[in-house]
Amino acid sequence: MRLVIKGGRIIDPRNGLDTVGDLLVEDGVIAWCGQHLPDAMALDGDVVFDASGLIVAPGLIDMHVHLREPGFEYKETIESGGRAAAAGGFTAVVPMPNTNPATDNRAMVEFVARRARETSPVRVWPTVAATRGNENELMSEIADAKEAGAVAVTDDAFPLQSAELTRRVMEYCATFDLPLLTHCEDKTMTRGGVMNEGLVSTLMGLKGMPRAAEEIQVARNIRLAELTGCRLHILHISTARSIELVREAKRRGVSVTCETCPQYFTLTDESALGYDTMVKCSPPVRTAEDVDAVRAGLADGTIDAIATDHAPHAAHEKECEFQAAAFGMVGLETALGLVLTRLVHAGVIGLADAIRKMTVAPASILGIPGGHLSVQSPADITIIDPDERWTVDPEAFQSRARNTPFAGWELRGRAVATIVGGQIVHGDLVRAPRGRVRA
Amino acid sequence: MSALNRNILALREMSADEIQLILDQAQEMKEILSRPIKKVPTLRGKSVVTLFFENSTRTRMSFEMAAKTLSADVTGFAASTSSVAKGESLKDTILTLNAMKADAFVIRHSASGAAHFIARHTSARVINAGDGTHEHPTQGLLDMLTIRQHKGTLRGLTVAIVGDIAHSRVARSNVWGLTKMGAKVRLVGPRTLLPADVEQLPVEVHTDLRRGISGCDVVNVLRIQMERQDAGLFPSVREYAQTFGVNRSVLREAKPDVLVMHPGPMNRGIEITPDVADGEFSVVTEQVTNGVAVRMALLYLLLGGSNDASGH
Ligand SMILES: [Zn+2]
């Protein structure tokens, strides 16, 4: 089957493309991408979609999600998370290994990959836990997991506390050329903490998590990356000083990248006033000064990528006392809308830059395929209406979970279609009128 | 119709006018407590449930006395020994109790924000009797009532609150209540027991006890929890008593007619010396009486008694 996407604004940051043109998909791969499709290439029987007024982008890649399978299927599964990803415009996701049992060995990586093949409408690139059982003691069989398909090693949700262990994991990652994705948090400083430490935690009488707990580990991990030559990627960066540390390290040529998530450029700790458990996440949302720094870091390129840290939870895990509530919020179905509304339409970063941070940047950090629209590459495509106004309705989510602080928010811009390997996995594309099929 | 059209969750969320109304009403209630027969029919037919997820015999009894004096029906629910111990969620507990149609819930809970959470899931009026390290509004009100009785007004007074500010719901309620009523508040304690960004509150912050209470009209001494030492927030009880314990010598820095308050129960010899705790400046027992009066006032104002409060 052939698919023609006509007349959209094609933005492909890796190939430096930003033009109104056509895209031809044949046998699941991109056969033409650029200005007007040559008449000679158009055939009778092509399915033609009219993309005028829409953005045609490489399929979005979310390099930080929690799919909860195996072990917590009541929160989310690889299937439901995959559908949520497709609905949000993502063609590939990278699940974190804090499953039960942990994704910490070849068999578990193979399980995730197989369940993804069987059930997920989008691509799933597994990761492997840095330590066995996420226990911060023994290193996982990283090389074996890589052979089974793991694309990165990560301590997400169980930050490596010992500098010595972190050093050895980094050396091992460097040996097998895998990036280490680190959640930076000194747990001795955050024990019992449920939100950012500051004026708001003081007003609410809640135990705070100081920004220094993140910054200390960002600094330490950067230093260890220098020592070991490991490719270090910092997950969900959230404070002004953390970003400053990365900026300075990059200037010195250290191999470090970082991501942030929509909550960190959108919310401050004041949104927790009233004890709204939906805003409880880790790292916690910070202050206005940090939000400004995250925006500045996105604008100047210090922050390479935008991920979601999609963290689904069942209703009862959030409908409780703030200190008892689970950490995290879902993000797959709101991320693009928040990026467009809060960053692009707000003039913080350009559209092409936003797409870069959600496509080629995560792909190159992880060394995975995708993230561009080169001819002969798999047809992973996201078609975006940058101006559609819509209201976030958790009841309409494809995710099993509803835990979002953005319910009822009006956003501008969303994915109207998601195409994975030439298959439409989300959206109703409007077919071009017959007369427009042939030029 | 009730005069206070809201729950009592936090003094930070209340206006000076509302606080004034409650204090004035409490003054009237105190008169009932001084009668030989301490019972008026004001809240007959109203049901009040005291829901204590954390033990506090004093506060619970104070609320029960208040409700019974106004002839409300009081049911106690000690959650630590019932369904919560079996793993029932707070939401389930509230939905069950809500279905029993109480008019008011009095909540004590170890989680900050628990009273707010409960208020969202019930149609009954909610009074926060202390939630975690957030607020204890009725304690704040009874402290204000006590000060007002001695000093005539709150406006222009300087009140020092001494001790573990970081973990004190009493301190938080006092800060908001007192400053809204025109008093100046000083918070005094070691840096480790002061909460983050405390300087951004409308208070003066002191880490030296003598300087902190110098010239004060009131010194409100907080109870020190021994487990804070285990958490590494101060080196020893002995050192705490020496540097932040309120004794007669230190008290000379304050005004000659200083009031010494304590929310109880006191660790005599630690945060307060016995001679101060039981001395001429202490108004600790009056605080207890005023606690009943304040709670009567709140129940009356929230539940709207059908008769005149004073019962004629
Ligand atoms: Zn995560």
GROMACS .gro file of N, CA and C in nm, chain A residues 183-299:
model
  351
  183HIS      N    1   1.875   0.928   3.742
  183HIS     CA    2   1.783   1.010   3.822
  183HIS      C    3   1.869   1.064   3.936
  184CYS      N    4   1.888   1.193   3.939
  184CYS     CA    5   1.984   1.250   4.034
  184CYS      C    6   1.915   1.292   4.164
  185GLU      N    7   1.943   1.220   4.269
  185GLU     CA    8   1.880   1.250   4.398
  185GLU      C    9   1.962   1.185   4.509
  186ASP      N   10   2.010   1.266   4.599
  186ASP     CA   11   2.076   1.214   4.719
  186ASP      C   12   1.966   1.179   4.819
  187LYS      N   13   1.943   1.050   4.835
  187LYS     CA   14   1.827   1.006   4.914
  187LYS      C   15   1.842   1.038   5.063
  188THR      N   16   1.965   1.060   5.108
  188THR     CA   17   1.979   1.093   5.250
  188THR      C   18   1.917   1.230   5.278
  189MET      N   19   1.904   1.311   5.172
  189MET     CA   20   1.848   1.446   5.192
  189MET      C   21   1.699   1.454   5.162
  190THR      N   22   1.644   1.349   5.107
  190THR     CA   23   1.503   1.358   5.064
  190THR      C   24   1.413   1.261   5.138
  191ARG      N   25   1.467   1.191   5.236
  191ARG     CA   26   1.388   1.091   5.308
  191ARG      C   27   1.260   1.153   5.365
  192GLY      N   28   1.148   1.094   5.328
  192GLY     CA   29   1.019   1.146   5.377
  192GLY      C   30   0.969   1.267   5.301
  193GLY      N   31   1.050   1.319   5.209
  193GLY     CA   32   1.011   1.439   5.135
  193GLY      C   33   0.902   1.409   5.033
  194VAL      N   34   0.812   1.504   5.016
  194VAL     CA   35   0.700   1.482   4.924
  194VAL      C   36   0.683   1.595   4.824
  195MET      N   37   0.759   1.702   4.840
  195MET     CA   38   0.749   1.814   4.745
  195MET      C   39   0.877   1.896   4.752
  196ASN      N   40   0.886   1.999   4.669
  196ASN     CA   41   1.003   2.085   4.675
  196ASN      C   42   1.014   2.149   4.813
  197GLU      N   43   1.138   2.156   4.863
  197GLU     CA   44   1.157   2.224   4.990
  197GLU      C   45   1.165   2.374   4.967
  198GLY      N   46   1.082   2.447   5.037
  198GLY     CA   47   1.084   2.592   5.020
  198GLY      C   48   0.966   2.654   5.093
  199LEU      N   49   0.937   2.777   5.057
  199LEU     CA   50   0.829   2.848   5.125
  199LEU      C   51   0.698   2.769   5.121
  200VAL      N   52   0.668   2.709   5.005
  200VAL     CA   53   0.538   2.643   4.993
  200VAL      C   54   0.531   2.518   5.081
  201SER      N   55   0.641   2.440   5.087
  201SER     CA   56   0.639   2.323   5.176
  201SER      C   57   0.627   2.369   5.321
  202THR      N   58   0.686   2.483   5.352
  202THR     CA   59   0.673   2.538   5.487
  202THR      C   60   0.529   2.578   5.517
  203LEU      N   61   0.464   2.643   5.422
  203LEU     CA   62   0.325   2.683   5.442
  203LEU      C   63   0.236   2.561   5.459
  204MET      N   64   0.264   2.456   5.383
  204MET     CA   65   0.177   2.339   5.383
  204MET      C   66   0.211   2.240   5.494
  205GLY      N   67   0.324   2.262   5.559
  205GLY     CA   68   0.364   2.168   5.662
  205GLY      C   69   0.400   2.032   5.605
  206LEU      N   70   0.457   2.031   5.486
  206LEU     CA   71   0.498   1.905   5.425
  206LEU      C   72   0.649   1.897   5.420
  207LYS      N   73   0.699   1.774   5.426
  207LYS     CA   74   0.844   1.755   5.424
  207LYS      C   75   0.895   1.783   5.284
  208GLY      N   76   0.995   1.868   5.277
  208GLY     CA   77   1.047   1.910   5.148
  208GLY      C   78   1.164   1.826   5.100
  209MET      N   79   1.189   1.834   4.969
  209MET     CA   80   1.306   1.773   4.907
  209MET      C   81   1.389   1.890   4.852
  210PRO      N   82   1.504   1.916   4.912
  210PRO     CA   83   1.579   2.034   4.871
  210PRO      C   84   1.636   2.018   4.730
  211ARG      N   85   1.649   2.129   4.663
  211ARG     CA   86   1.707   2.127   4.528
  211ARG      C   87   1.850   2.075   4.532
  212ALA      N   88   1.918   2.102   4.643
  212ALA     CA   89   2.057   2.058   4.655
  212ALA      C   90   2.068   1.906   4.643
  213ALA      N   91   1.964   1.833   4.682
  213ALA     CA   92   1.971   1.686   4.674
  213ALA      C   93   1.986   1.640   4.529
  214GLU      N   94   1.925   1.714   4.438
  214GLU     CA   95   1.942   1.684   4.294
  214GLU      C   96   2.077   1.734   4.245
  215GLU      N   97   2.110   1.855   4.282
  215GLU     CA   98   2.230   1.920   4.227
  215GLU      C   99   2.358   1.849   4.268
  216ILE      N  100   2.360   1.799   4.390
  216ILE     CA  101   2.479   1.728   4.439
  216ILE      C  102   2.506   1.605   4.350
  217GLN      N  103   2.400   1.535   4.315
  217GLN     CA  104   2.421   1.416   4.231
  217GLN      C  105   2.448   1.452   4.086
  218VAL      N  106   2.389   1.561   4.038
  218VAL     CA  107   2.422   1.605   3.902
  218VAL      C  108   2.572   1.634   3.895
  219ALA      N  109   2.621   1.707   3.995
  219ALA     CA  110   2.764   1.742   3.997
  219ALA      C  111   2.850   1.617   4.008
  220ARG      N  112   2.813   1.528   4.098
  220ARG     CA  113   2.890   1.405   4.117
  220ARG      C  114   2.891   1.322   3.989
  221ASN      N  115   2.775   1.304   3.927
  221ASN     CA  116   2.768   1.219   3.810
  221ASN      C  117   2.844   1.278   3.692
  222ILE      N  118   2.842   1.410   3.680
  222ILE     CA  119   2.921   1.474   3.575
  222ILE      C  120   3.069   1.446   3.599
  223ARG      N  121   3.110   1.459   3.722
  223ARG     CA  122   3.252   1.435   3.755
  223ARG      C  123   3.290   1.289   3.724
  224LEU      N  124   3.199   1.196   3.757
  224LEU     CA  125   3.227   1.055   3.730
  224LEU      C  126   3.223   1.025   3.580
  225ALA      N  127   3.141   1.096   3.505
  225ALA     CA  128   3.140   1.077   3.359
  225ALA      C  129   3.274   1.120   3.301
  226GLU      N  130   3.330   1.227   3.357
  226GLU     CA  131   3.463   1.271   3.312
  226GLU      C  132   3.567   1.165   3.343
  227LEU      N  133   3.555   1.107   3.460
  227LEU     CA  134   3.653   1.007   3.502
  227LEU      C  135   3.646   0.881   3.416
  228THR      N  136   3.525   0.844   3.377
  228THR     CA  137   3.505   0.713   3.315
  228THR      C  138   3.486   0.718   3.165
  229GLY      N  139   3.451   0.835   3.113
  229GLY     CA  140   3.422   0.843   2.969
  229GLY      C  141   3.286   0.789   2.933
  230CYS      N  142   3.204   0.766   3.033
  230CYS     CA  143   3.068   0.716   3.009
  230CYS      C  144   2.982   0.827   2.947
  231ARG      N  145   2.892   0.787   2.860
  231ARG     CA  146   2.794   0.883   2.809
  231ARG      C  147   2.685   0.897   2.915
  232LEU      N  148   2.681   1.012   2.978
  232LEU     CA  149   2.586   1.035   3.088
  232LEU      C  150   2.466   1.115   3.036
  233HIS      N  151   2.348   1.067   3.071
  233HIS     CA  152   2.227   1.143   3.039
  233HIS      C  153   2.150   1.164   3.169
  234ILE      N  154   2.117   1.289   3.199
  234ILE     CA  155   2.047   1.320   3.323
  234ILE      C  156   1.897   1.327   3.297
  235LEU      N  157   1.826   1.242   3.369
  235LEU     CA  158   1.681   1.235   3.354
  235LEU      C  159   1.615   1.356   3.421
  236HIS      N  160   1.500   1.392   3.369
  236HIS     CA  161   1.412   1.495   3.425
  236HIS      C  162   1.483   1.600   3.512
  237ILE      N  163   1.563   1.682   3.448
  237ILE     CA  164   1.634   1.788   3.522
  237ILE      C  165   1.532   1.893   3.564
  238SER      N  166   1.552   1.948   3.685
  238SER     CA  167   1.443   2.033   3.736
  238SER      C  168   1.486   2.161   3.806
  239THR      N  169   1.616   2.178   3.831
  239THR     CA  170   1.652   2.299   3.906
  239THR      C  171   1.747   2.389   3.827
  240ALA      N  172   1.746   2.515   3.863
  240ALA     CA  173   1.830   2.613   3.795
  240ALA      C  174   1.978   2.577   3.809
  241ARG      N  175   2.019   2.535   3.928
  241ARG     CA  176   2.161   2.503   3.949
  241ARG      C  177   2.202   2.375   3.878
  242SER      N  178   2.112   2.277   3.870
  242SER     CA  179   2.143   2.156   3.794
  242SER      C  180   2.172   2.191   3.648
  243ILE      N  181   2.088   2.277   3.594
  243ILE     CA  182   2.104   2.315   3.453
  243ILE      C  183   2.235   2.390   3.434
  244GLU      N  184   2.268   2.475   3.530
  244GLU     CA  185   2.394   2.548   3.524
  244GLU      C  186   2.513   2.451   3.525
  245LEU      N  187   2.503   2.347   3.606
  245LEU     CA  188   2.611   2.246   3.612
  245LEU      C  189   2.627   2.175   3.478
  246VAL      N  190   2.517   2.141   3.415
  246VAL     CA  191   2.525   2.074   3.283
  246VAL      C  192   2.581   2.169   3.179
  247ARG      N  193   2.536   2.293   3.186
  247ARG     CA  194   2.583   2.393   3.087
  247ARG      C  195   2.735   2.406   3.096
  248GLU      N  196   2.782   2.412   3.218
  248GLU     CA  197   2.926   2.431   3.240
  248GLU      C  198   3.003   2.305   3.197
  249ALA      N  199   2.945   2.189   3.226
  249ALA     CA  200   3.012   2.063   3.188
  249ALA      C  201   3.019   2.049   3.037
  250LYS      N  202   2.912   2.085   2.970
  250LYS     CA  203   2.912   2.078   2.823
  250LYS      C  204   3.018   2.170   2.765
  251ARG      N  205   3.032   2.287   2.826
  251ARG     CA  206   3.132   2.384   2.780
  251ARG      C  207   3.271   2.322   2.788
  252ARG      N  208   3.293   2.240   2.889
  252ARG     CA  209   3.423   2.175   2.904
  252ARG      C  210   3.435   2.049   2.820
  253GLY      N  211   3.328   2.014   2.748
  253GLY     CA  212   3.338   1.900   2.659
  253GLY      C  213   3.306   1.766   2.723
  254VAL      N  214   3.243   1.767   2.840
  254VAL     CA  215   3.205   1.642   2.904
  254VAL      C  216   3.089   1.579   2.825
  255SER      N  217   3.088   1.447   2.818
  255SER     CA  218   2.983   1.377   2.745
  255SER      C  219   2.858   1.367   2.832
  256VAL      N  220   2.784   1.475   2.838
  256VAL     CA  221   2.663   1.476   2.920
  256VAL      C  222   2.548   1.539   2.842
  257THR      N  223   2.432   1.476   2.855
  257THR     CA  224   2.310   1.531   2.797
  257THR      C  225   2.205   1.531   2.907
  258CYS      N  226   2.096   1.601   2.881
  258CYS     CA  227   1.987   1.597   2.979
  258CYS      C  228   1.854   1.622   2.913
  259GLU      N  229   1.752   1.583   2.986
  259GLU     CA  230   1.614   1.601   2.941
  259GLU      C  231   1.538   1.674   3.052
  260THR      N  232   1.425   1.731   3.014
  260THR     CA  233   1.329   1.776   3.115
  260THR      C  234   1.193   1.728   3.071
  261CYS      N  235   1.092   1.754   3.154
  261CYS     CA  236   0.955   1.709   3.124
  261CYS      C  237   0.862   1.830   3.132
  262PRO      N  238   0.745   1.821   3.069
  262PRO     CA  239   0.655   1.938   3.067
  262PRO      C  240   0.624   1.996   3.204
  263GLN      N  241   0.612   1.910   3.306
  263GLN     CA  242   0.577   1.967   3.437
  263GLN      C  243   0.684   2.065   3.487
  264TYR      N  244   0.808   2.045   3.446
  264TYR     CA  245   0.915   2.130   3.499
  264TYR      C  246   0.927   2.264   3.426
  265PHE      N  247   0.864   2.276   3.309
  265PHE     CA  248   0.859   2.410   3.249
  265PHE      C  249   0.719   2.470   3.259
  266THR      N  250   0.630   2.401   3.329
  266THR     CA  251   0.491   2.446   3.334
  266THR      C  252   0.442   2.476   3.476
  267LEU      N  253   0.479   2.392   3.571
  267LEU     CA  254   0.422   2.403   3.706
  267LEU      C  255   0.526   2.451   3.807
  268THR      N  256   0.477   2.519   3.911
  268THR     CA  257   0.563   2.547   4.027
  268THR      C  258   0.502   2.476   4.148
  269ASP      N  259   0.578   2.477   4.257
  269ASP     CA  260   0.529   2.410   4.378
  269ASP      C  261   0.400   2.473   4.431
  270GLU      N  262   0.372   2.595   4.388
  270GLU     CA  263   0.247   2.657   4.435
  270GLU      C  264   0.124   2.580   4.388
  271SER      N  265   0.141   2.502   4.282
  271SER     CA  266   0.026   2.425   4.234
  271SER      C  267  -0.011   2.313   4.331
  272ALA      N  268   0.075   2.288   4.431
  272ALA     CA  269   0.041   2.187   4.532
  272ALA      C  270  -0.044   2.245   4.644
  273LEU      N  271  -0.051   2.377   4.654
  273LEU     CA  272  -0.134   2.439   4.758
  273LEU      C  273  -0.276   2.386   4.744
  274GLY      N  274  -0.337   2.348   4.853
  274GLY     CA  275  -0.466   2.279   4.843
  274GLY      C  276  -0.445   2.128   4.844
  275TYR      N  277  -0.319   2.087   4.850
  275TYR     CA  278  -0.285   1.944   4.864
  275TYR      C  279  -0.333   1.861   4.745
  276ASP      N  280  -0.312   1.915   4.625
  276ASP     CA  281  -0.348   1.840   4.504
  276ASP      C  282  -0.241   1.734   4.478
  277THR      N  283  -0.278   1.608   4.502
  277THR     CA  284  -0.180   1.500   4.488
  277THR      C  285  -0.138   1.478   4.344
  278MET      N  286  -0.214   1.530   4.249
  278MET     CA  287  -0.177   1.511   4.108
  278MET      C  288  -0.044   1.578   4.074
  279VAL      N  289  -0.006   1.680   4.149
  279VAL     CA  290   0.120   1.749   4.117
  279VAL      C  291   0.238   1.683   4.189
  280LYS      N  292   0.212   1.582   4.269
  280LYS     CA  293   0.322   1.518   4.343
  280LYS      C  294   0.402   1.430   4.247
  281CYS      N  295   0.527   1.463   4.229
  281CYS     CA  296   0.613   1.384   4.141
  281CYS      C  297   0.756   1.398   4.190
  282SER      N  298   0.843   1.317   4.131
  282SER     CA  299   0.982   1.315   4.174
  282SER      C  300   1.073   1.318   4.052
  283PRO      N  301   1.164   1.416   4.038
  283PRO     CA  302   1.179   1.527   4.131
  283PRO      C  303   1.052   1.612   4.137
  284PRO      N  304   1.035   1.685   4.247
  284PRO     CA  305   0.914   1.764   4.259
  284PRO      C  306   0.917   1.886   4.167
  285VAL      N  307   0.801   1.938   4.134
  285VAL     CA  308   0.799   2.065   4.062
  285VAL      C  309   0.854   2.171   4.156
  286ARG      N  310   0.929   2.265   4.099
  286ARG     CA  311   1.009   2.356   4.181
  286ARG      C  312   0.948   2.495   4.185
  287THR      N  313   1.033   2.598   4.180
  287THR     CA  314   0.984   2.735   4.195
  287THR      C  315   0.987   2.807   4.060
  288ALA      N  316   0.932   2.927   4.059
  288ALA     CA  317   0.926   3.005   3.935
  288ALA      C  318   1.067   3.029   3.879
  289GLU      N  319   1.162   3.047   3.967
  289GLU     CA  320   1.300   3.068   3.923
  289GLU      C  321   1.353   2.945   3.848
  290ASP      N  322   1.319   2.828   3.897
  290ASP     CA  323   1.361   2.704   3.831
  290ASP      C  324   1.290   2.686   3.697
  291VAL      N  325   1.161   2.718   3.696
  291VAL     CA  326   1.086   2.707   3.570
  291VAL      C  327   1.149   2.797   3.465
  292ASP      N  328   1.185   2.918   3.505
  292ASP     CA  329   1.252   3.010   3.410
  292ASP      C  330   1.384   2.950   3.361
  293ALA      N  331   1.457   2.887   3.453
  293ALA     CA  332   1.586   2.829   3.416
  293ALA      C  333   1.568   2.711   3.321
  294VAL      N  334   1.463   2.632   3.343
  294VAL     CA  335   1.436   2.520   3.253
  294VAL      C  336   1.406   2.574   3.113
  295ARG      N  337   1.325   2.678   3.107
  295ARG     CA  338   1.294   2.738   2.975
  295ARG      C  339   1.419   2.790   2.909
  296ALA      N  340   1.503   2.857   2.988
  296ALA     CA  341   1.627   2.911   2.931
  296ALA      C  342   1.718   2.797   2.885
  297GLY      N  343   1.722   2.690   2.962
  297GLY     CA  344   1.805   2.575   2.925
  297GLY      C  345   1.755   2.506   2.799
  298LEU      N  346   1.624   2.506   2.781
  298LEU     CA  347   1.568   2.452   2.657
  298LEU      C  348   1.605   2.543   2.540
  299ALA      N  349   1.596   2.673   2.564
  299ALA     CA  350   1.620   2.768   2.455
  299ALA      C  351   1.765   2.768   2.410
   0.00000   0.00000   0.00000
